[in-house]
Short mmCIF file of C-alpha atoms in Angstrom, two decimals:
data_model
loop_
_atom_site.label_atom_id
_atom_site.label_comp_id
_atom_site.label_asym_id
_atom_site.label_seq_id
_atom_site.Cartn_x
_atom_site.Cartn_y
_atom_site.Cartn_z
CA MET A 104 49.75 43.70 97.86
CA ARG A 105 52.03 45.60 98.40
CA SER A 106 56.00 43.99 99.02
CA ILE A 107 58.31 44.89 101.90
CA TRP A 108 60.96 43.15 100.25
CA ASN A 109 62.77 42.38 96.74
CA GLY A 110 65.42 39.16 95.18
CA ALA A 111 65.23 36.76 94.26
CA ILE A 112 65.20 33.19 94.40
CA SER A 113 68.60 31.22 94.20
CA PHE A 114 67.70 27.39 92.87
CA GLY A 115 70.98 25.88 92.26
CA LEU A 116 72.19 28.24 88.88
CA VAL A 117 68.87 29.21 88.71
CA SER A 118 68.38 33.11 89.74
CA ILE A 119 64.30 34.04 90.11
CA PRO A 120 63.70 37.25 90.26
CA ILE A 121 60.56 37.60 93.20
CA LYS A 122 58.34 40.39 96.11
CA LEU A 123 58.47 39.35 99.85
CA VAL A 124 54.04 39.59 101.12
CA ASN A 125 52.74 39.32 103.91
CA ALA A 126 50.25 36.31 103.55
CA THR A 127 48.81 37.34 107.82
CA GLU A 128 47.70 40.43 109.17
CA ASN A 129 46.67 41.67 112.86
CA HIS A 130 43.41 42.45 113.18
CA SER A 131 43.44 42.72 116.83
CA ILE A 132 41.45 45.36 118.03
CA SER A 133 45.26 48.25 119.81
CA PHE A 134 43.85 51.11 123.11
CA ARG A 135 45.74 53.88 123.24
CA GLN A 136 46.37 55.33 126.92
CA VAL A 137 45.07 57.97 128.86
CA HIS A 138 45.63 59.93 131.32
CA VAL A 139 42.34 58.39 133.50
CA THR A 140 41.51 62.03 135.17
CA ASP A 141 40.69 64.07 131.42
CA GLY A 142 40.88 61.97 129.38
CA GLY A 143 44.20 63.16 127.63
CA ARG A 144 47.04 61.30 125.23
CA ILE A 145 49.14 59.48 127.02
CA ARG A 146 52.23 59.77 124.68
CA TYR A 147 56.42 58.68 124.88
CA ARG A 148 58.79 60.75 123.81
CA LYS A 149 62.70 59.97 123.65
CA VAL A 150 64.77 61.62 125.83
CA CYS A 151 68.84 62.03 125.72
CA GLU A 152 70.15 61.18 129.82
CA LEU A 153 73.00 62.88 129.65
CA ASP A 154 71.21 66.02 128.24
CA GLY A 155 68.24 65.66 128.54
CA GLU A 156 67.07 66.63 125.07
CA GLU A 157 64.20 65.19 123.40
CA LEU A 158 65.75 63.50 119.94
CA THR A 159 64.30 62.19 116.40
CA ALA A 160 64.41 59.00 114.70
CA ALA A 161 67.47 60.46 112.86
CA ASP A 162 69.35 61.60 116.18
CA ILE A 163 68.77 57.84 116.57
CA GLY A 164 71.58 55.46 116.27
CA LYS A 165 72.14 52.04 117.71
CA ALA A 166 75.07 50.16 120.30
CA TYR A 167 75.44 47.26 121.79
CA GLU A 168 76.13 47.53 125.45
CA GLU A 169 78.67 44.57 126.78
CA ALA A 170 78.52 42.79 131.09
CA ASP A 171 79.05 46.32 132.12
CA GLY A 172 77.33 48.54 131.15
CA SER A 173 79.03 50.01 128.86
CA LEU A 174 78.30 50.75 125.30
CA VAL A 175 79.95 49.61 121.93
CA PRO A 176 78.20 52.17 118.67
CA ILE A 177 77.56 49.73 115.90
CA THR A 178 76.33 52.45 112.85
CA ASP A 179 73.93 50.75 109.93
CA GLU A 180 77.42 51.49 107.00
CA ASP A 181 78.88 49.14 109.94
CA LEU A 182 75.66 46.18 109.33
CA GLY A 183 76.53 47.01 105.59
CA SER A 184 79.81 45.93 105.05
CA LEU A 185 79.07 42.42 106.28
CA PRO A 186 79.74 39.05 104.65
CA LEU A 187 76.19 38.23 103.58
CA PRO A 188 75.16 36.05 101.08
CA THR A 189 71.91 36.68 101.33
CA ALA A 190 70.93 39.86 101.52
CA LYS A 191 69.11 39.78 98.40
CA THR A 192 68.47 36.46 98.12
CA ILE A 193 66.58 33.45 99.33
CA GLU A 194 68.85 30.96 99.42
CA ILE A 195 67.41 26.98 98.71
CA VAL A 196 69.72 24.78 100.75
CA ALA A 197 68.23 21.52 100.81
CA PHE A 198 64.63 19.83 99.80
CA VAL A 199 63.26 17.98 102.84
CA PRO A 200 59.73 15.85 103.79
CA ALA A 201 57.24 18.36 105.36
CA ASP A 202 56.47 16.44 108.39
CA SER A 203 60.86 17.15 108.69
CA ILE A 204 60.28 20.17 109.94
CA ASP A 205 58.71 21.24 113.58
CA PRO A 206 56.18 23.02 114.41
CA LEU A 207 57.79 24.92 117.21
CA GLN A 208 59.86 26.55 114.55
CA MET A 209 57.55 28.07 113.11
CA ASP A 210 57.31 31.47 112.46
CA ALA A 211 55.80 34.79 110.45
CA ALA A 212 54.30 33.47 106.95
CA TYR A 213 54.90 34.94 103.82
CA TYR A 214 53.90 35.36 99.55
CA LEU A 215 57.18 34.72 96.64
CA SER A 216 55.53 36.52 93.44
CA ALA A 217 57.43 36.77 90.49
CA ASN A 218 59.35 39.83 90.07
CA GLY A 219 58.91 39.86 86.30
CA VAL A 220 57.05 38.24 82.76
CA PRO A 221 60.68 36.44 83.23
CA ALA A 222 60.32 35.07 86.29
CA ALA A 223 57.31 33.64 85.70
CA LYS A 224 59.08 30.05 84.15
CA PRO A 225 61.19 29.80 86.93
CA TYR A 226 58.88 30.39 89.61
CA THR A 227 56.36 27.65 87.79
CA LEU A 228 58.88 25.89 87.65
CA LEU A 229 59.75 25.64 91.53
CA ARG A 230 55.82 25.37 92.08
CA GLU A 231 55.13 22.28 90.25
CA ALA A 232 58.64 21.01 91.31
CA LEU A 233 57.29 21.08 94.82
CA LYS A 234 54.30 20.18 93.83
CA ARG A 235 55.63 16.85 91.99
CA SER A 236 58.51 16.07 95.38
CA GLN A 237 55.89 16.39 98.20
CA LYS A 238 59.12 17.54 99.68
CA VAL A 239 59.59 21.59 100.92
CA ALA A 240 62.24 24.12 100.22
CA LEU A 241 65.09 25.16 103.23
CA ALA A 242 66.66 28.40 102.84
CA LYS A 243 68.27 31.02 104.12
CA TYR A 244 66.97 34.44 103.96
CA ALA A 245 68.05 37.81 105.23
CA LEU A 246 65.25 40.83 107.06
CA ARG A 247 65.64 43.88 108.30
CA GLY A 248 68.88 43.53 109.53
CA ARG A 249 69.34 39.87 110.64
CA GLU A 250 69.53 36.56 108.70
CA ARG A 251 66.88 33.49 108.90
CA LEU A 252 66.01 30.58 108.31
CA GLY A 253 62.78 30.16 106.06
CA MET A 254 60.72 26.48 104.57
CA LEU A 255 59.27 27.37 100.70
CA ARG A 256 56.50 24.93 99.94
CA VAL A 257 53.26 26.00 98.04
CA VAL A 258 49.89 27.04 98.85
CA ASP A 259 47.22 26.75 96.40
CA ASP A 260 49.17 28.18 92.81
CA VAL A 261 51.51 30.10 95.45
CA ILE A 262 54.77 29.46 96.53
CA ALA A 263 55.12 30.94 100.59
CA MET A 264 58.09 30.38 102.95
CA HIS A 265 57.40 30.54 106.35
CA GLY A 266 59.91 32.12 108.89
CA LEU A 267 62.38 29.64 110.21
CA LEU A 268 63.29 30.35 113.75
CA TRP A 269 66.97 28.61 114.46
CA PRO A 270 67.21 25.45 116.07
CA ASP A 271 69.28 27.18 118.65
CA GLU A 272 66.27 28.67 119.58
CA ILE A 273 64.06 26.19 120.69
CA ARG A 274 64.08 25.46 124.12
CA ALA A 275 64.06 22.43 125.33
CA PRO A 276 60.90 21.34 127.44
CA GLU A 277 62.94 20.69 130.99
CA GLY A 278 59.95 20.42 133.62
CA VAL A 279 57.32 21.23 131.86
CA ALA A 280 55.66 17.48 131.85
CA PRO A 281 53.79 15.33 135.02
CA GLU A 282 57.06 15.09 137.35
CA SER A 283 54.53 11.88 139.29
CA ASP A 284 54.01 8.33 136.67
CA VAL A 285 50.84 9.02 135.25
CA SER A 286 49.01 5.62 134.04
CA VAL A 287 45.99 5.91 131.77
CA ARG A 288 43.41 3.29 130.98
CA ASP A 289 42.23 1.25 128.15
CA ALA A 290 38.71 2.65 128.68
CA GLU A 291 38.99 6.07 129.56
CA LEU A 292 41.76 6.17 126.20
CA ASP A 293 38.63 5.15 123.72
CA LEU A 294 36.08 7.34 125.51
CA ALA A 295 38.84 10.00 124.09
CA ASP A 296 39.31 8.54 120.61
CA ALA A 297 35.13 8.46 121.21
CA LEU A 298 34.93 12.32 121.76
CA MET A 299 37.86 12.84 118.07
CA ASP A 300 36.10 10.79 115.99
CA THR A 301 32.37 12.83 117.71
CA LEU A 302 33.49 16.69 117.32
CA GLY A 303 34.93 15.49 114.23
CA GLU A 304 36.32 18.21 111.59
CA VAL A 305 35.78 21.95 111.54
CA ASP A 306 35.58 24.12 108.38
CA MET A 307 38.05 26.32 109.14
CA ASP A 308 36.84 29.36 107.51
CA SER A 309 33.72 29.75 110.63
CA LEU A 310 36.26 30.38 112.94
CA HIS A 311 36.63 33.27 114.56
CA ASP A 312 37.89 35.56 117.30
CA ASP A 313 34.95 35.81 119.64
CA TYR A 314 36.75 37.99 122.22
CA ARG A 315 37.47 40.56 119.15
CA GLU A 316 33.56 41.09 118.68
CA ALA A 317 33.05 41.25 121.90
CA VAL A 318 35.34 43.78 122.29
CA GLU A 319 34.01 45.51 119.03
CA GLU A 320 30.69 45.33 120.10
CA LEU A 321 31.53 47.54 123.82
CA ILE A 322 33.05 50.64 121.69
CA ALA A 323 30.77 50.57 119.60
CA ALA A 324 28.33 50.50 122.68
CA LYS A 325 29.98 53.50 125.16
CA ALA A 326 30.46 55.33 121.75
CA SER A 327 26.19 55.49 121.71
CA GLY A 328 26.44 55.89 124.91
CA GLU A 329 24.50 52.53 126.11
CA VAL A 330 25.50 50.51 129.41
CA LEU A 331 26.38 47.12 128.54
CA GLU A 332 25.76 44.74 131.71
CA PRO A 333 28.84 42.60 132.95
CA ALA A 334 28.94 39.26 131.44
CA ALA A 335 28.88 35.89 134.23
CA SER A 336 32.26 35.07 134.22
CA GLY A 337 32.45 31.09 133.49
CA GLU A 338 33.47 28.45 136.02
CA SER A 339 37.09 28.85 137.38
CA GLY A 340 39.32 25.67 136.59
CA GLY A 341 41.16 23.55 138.61
CA LYS A 342 38.74 21.71 140.30
CA VAL A 343 39.30 17.77 140.81
CA ILE A 344 36.60 16.32 138.38
CA ASP A 345 36.09 12.41 137.50
CA LEU A 346 37.76 12.05 133.90
CA LEU A 347 35.90 9.33 133.26
CA ALA A 348 32.54 10.94 133.67
CA ALA A 349 34.19 13.81 132.50
CA LEU A 350 34.82 12.18 129.17
CA GLU A 351 31.08 10.39 128.95
CA SER A 352 29.44 13.57 128.86
CA SER A 353 31.35 15.40 126.80
CA VAL A 354 30.76 12.33 123.46
CA ARG A 355 26.91 12.66 124.81
CA ALA A 356 27.04 16.94 124.44
CA ALA A 357 29.55 16.67 121.06
CA LYS A 358 26.25 13.94 119.55
CA GLU A 359 23.70 16.26 120.80
CA ALA A 360 25.30 19.22 119.29
CA ARG A 361 25.80 16.79 115.81
CA GLY A 362 21.60 16.05 116.11
CA GLU A 363 22.87 12.62 116.79
CA GLU A 364 21.65 9.94 119.51
CA GLU A 365 22.85 8.11 122.11
CA GLY A 366 20.97 5.26 121.68
CA GLY A 367 17.83 3.44 119.15
CA ALA A 368 14.07 4.31 119.41
CA ASP A 369 13.62 0.79 121.30
CA GLU A 370 16.00 0.67 124.32
CA GLU A 371 15.36 1.60 127.22
CA GLU A 372 17.89 4.23 129.12
CA ALA A 373 17.49 1.60 132.52
CA PRO A 374 17.50 3.84 135.44
CA PRO A 375 20.80 4.50 136.80
CA ALA A 376 21.87 2.21 140.60
CA LYS A 377 21.54 3.60 143.61
CA VAL A 378 24.90 2.62 145.25
CA THR A 379 25.27 3.54 149.42
CA SER A 380 28.40 3.70 150.47
CA ILE A 381 29.07 1.72 153.85
CA ALA A 382 30.14 4.52 155.45
CA ASP A 383 26.82 6.69 154.50
CA ARG A 384 24.97 3.12 156.58
CA LYS A 385 26.01 3.96 159.28
CA ALA A 386 25.65 7.12 159.05
CA SER A 387 22.16 6.46 159.13
CA GLY A 388 22.43 4.23 161.78
CA SER A 389 21.10 1.79 160.68
CA THR A 390 22.09 -1.51 159.07
CA THR A 391 19.75 -5.10 158.23
CA ARG A 392 20.58 -8.46 158.41
CA LYS A 393 19.33 -12.25 158.05
CA THR A 394 19.41 -14.80 161.49
CA PRO A 395 19.93 -18.35 160.69
CA THR A 396 16.35 -18.74 161.86
CA GLY A 397 15.55 -16.73 158.69
CA LYS A 398 14.18 -13.59 160.80
CA SER A 399 15.87 -10.11 159.43
CA VAL A 400 17.72 -8.41 162.07
CA SER A 401 16.36 -4.53 162.10
CA ARG A 402 19.87 -2.62 164.03
CA ALA A 403 19.87 1.13 164.69
CA GLY A 404 23.07 2.37 166.09
CA SER A 405 25.08 0.80 168.29
CA GLY A 406 23.58 0.26 171.64
CA GLY A 407 19.74 1.04 169.78
CA ALA A 408 16.91 -0.78 169.71
CA ARG A 409 16.93 -4.52 167.51
CA THR A 410 13.85 -4.77 166.13
CA ALA A 411 12.91 -8.98 164.97
CA SER A 412 10.79 -10.23 161.65
CA SER A 413 9.61 -13.26 162.52
CA SER A 414 7.49 -15.75 160.50
CA PRO A 415 3.88 -15.64 160.07
CA LYS A 416 3.52 -18.30 162.36
CA SER A 417 5.34 -16.86 165.76
CA SER A 418 2.82 -14.05 164.96
CA GLY A 419 -0.06 -16.56 165.01
CA ALA A 420 1.32 -17.28 167.99
CA LYS A 421 1.62 -14.10 169.54
CA LYS A 422 -1.57 -13.55 168.96
CA SER A 423 -3.03 -16.95 170.40
CA THR A 424 -1.18 -16.00 174.23
CA ALA A 425 -3.21 -12.35 174.06
CA GLY A 426 -6.42 -13.47 174.09
CA SER A 427 -7.22 -16.99 175.42
CA SER A 428 -7.24 -18.98 178.57
CA LYS A 429 -4.82 -20.00 180.11
CA PRO A 430 -4.29 -23.50 178.74
CA ALA A 431 -3.38 -21.81 175.72
CA ALA A 432 -1.02 -19.44 177.27
CA LYS A 433 0.26 -21.31 178.17
CA LYS A 434 0.14 -24.70 174.85
CA SER A 435 2.04 -21.10 173.48
CA ALA A 436 4.36 -20.47 176.39
CA SER A 437 6.05 -23.79 175.88
CA SER A 438 5.97 -23.77 171.70
CA SER A 439 7.86 -20.57 172.19
CA ARG A 440 10.38 -22.05 174.72
CA SER A 441 10.51 -25.03 172.73
CA GLY A 442 11.97 -22.56 169.58
CA ALA A 443 13.89 -20.95 172.02
CA LYS A 444 16.02 -23.99 172.28
CA LYS A 445 15.78 -25.45 169.27
CA THR A 446 17.76 -21.30 167.86
CA ALA A 447 20.30 -21.87 170.66
CA SER A 448 21.72 -25.33 170.00
CA LYS A 449 21.66 -24.92 165.79
CA ALA A 450 23.01 -20.39 166.27
CA GLY A 451 25.79 -21.90 169.28
CA ALA A 452 28.10 -20.18 170.68
CA SER A 453 27.81 -17.08 168.79
CA LYS A 454 26.81 -12.96 170.04
CA SER A 455 22.81 -13.53 168.29
CA ALA A 456 22.26 -16.32 169.43
CA ALA A 457 22.48 -15.50 173.05
CA ALA A 458 20.66 -12.09 172.54
CA LYS A 459 17.65 -13.88 170.88
CA LYS A 460 17.28 -16.50 173.73
CA THR A 461 17.37 -13.69 175.89
CA THR A 462 14.93 -11.39 173.42
CA ALA A 463 12.66 -15.74 174.18
CA ALA A 464 12.19 -15.37 177.50
CA LYS A 465 11.52 -12.03 178.40
CA LYS A 466 8.53 -12.85 176.45
CA GLN A 467 7.71 -15.88 177.94
CA SER A 468 7.99 -14.43 180.98
CA GLY A 469 5.73 -11.52 179.34
CA THR A 470 3.34 -14.06 178.82
CA LYS A 471 3.36 -15.85 181.94
CA ALA A 472 3.14 -12.91 183.85
CA ALA A 473 0.12 -12.29 181.68
CA SER A 474 -2.07 -15.37 182.11
CA ARG A 475 -1.48 -14.99 185.29
CA LYS A 476 -3.31 -12.39 185.59
CA LYS A 477 -6.22 -12.87 183.89
CA ALA A 478 -6.08 -16.58 185.70
CA SER A 479 -7.40 -14.70 188.74
CA ALA A 480 -9.38 -12.51 186.44
#
């Protein structure tokens, strides 16, 4: 690998010549800007706004812009004359526990390679010391014209350095957290823990960029003249969900993906209970209640018909009334009258008792009229 910086690690009075090598690489697919009409490349040209002349890299210098818009020229010689002890040195300033470094400070990563045979011994000494202490080294170094903060740690048998942002470059998370107080129930936390346990660990090498692969397939298809059908878009976010139900579904899906079953073979899944809210019952207009006499009364909405389901004894009385002679009808009527009186005395002054009394009286009068017609016939 090609080195991008040569210098030394300053470890007290020990100096370790090293080369700095990029530890990461960018696999993102880059595009060129083109003219939509004819496909011609769009290029940027650096032009002086005073005389309109196009400039080369050798003609371009640096300047600092003041608040009023005026420019202060700064040359490379000016910057080179500044006292920068870390210009060619990675100066270790402290050894600290790894968990004391805020991951928000993490920046670019580099490998430090021993530069030459004499550097192998002190390089190995520092590497083994970091391993045994289980600490990381904080260091200062200069790269691309500015001093930076870094963290040295051991990766396999190599010393790696992570560029760190300075503490004052980390913004405070003000106004980011939810404004309202939100409480989380223990049941929700238990399901979240179960989901975390079910998902378990992952082999980092198995993770890859699906979007980049899709872009590569798209480029290959268009280059060969194929026409790809647009993929179905996923559901948009922002929906209000039942958190407990979502967690339970996630745990089940994770177990199925791992080939696990929720219960044993002897367990029978109970059918889900059907719950009807009071609002739904009112909307359907149907309510059922029991009267003090044991009858089930079903009401169909407000002001609707009311149906009384009586006991087998009452239905037998009705049948006898419809098909017997006058004495039998009178006996049935008197029986109905006495039943109505008993019901009225038990129910008191309630509305349901009054309504039943009215119904019993109507039935009684109807029975008398039917008996009289049969008698006269």
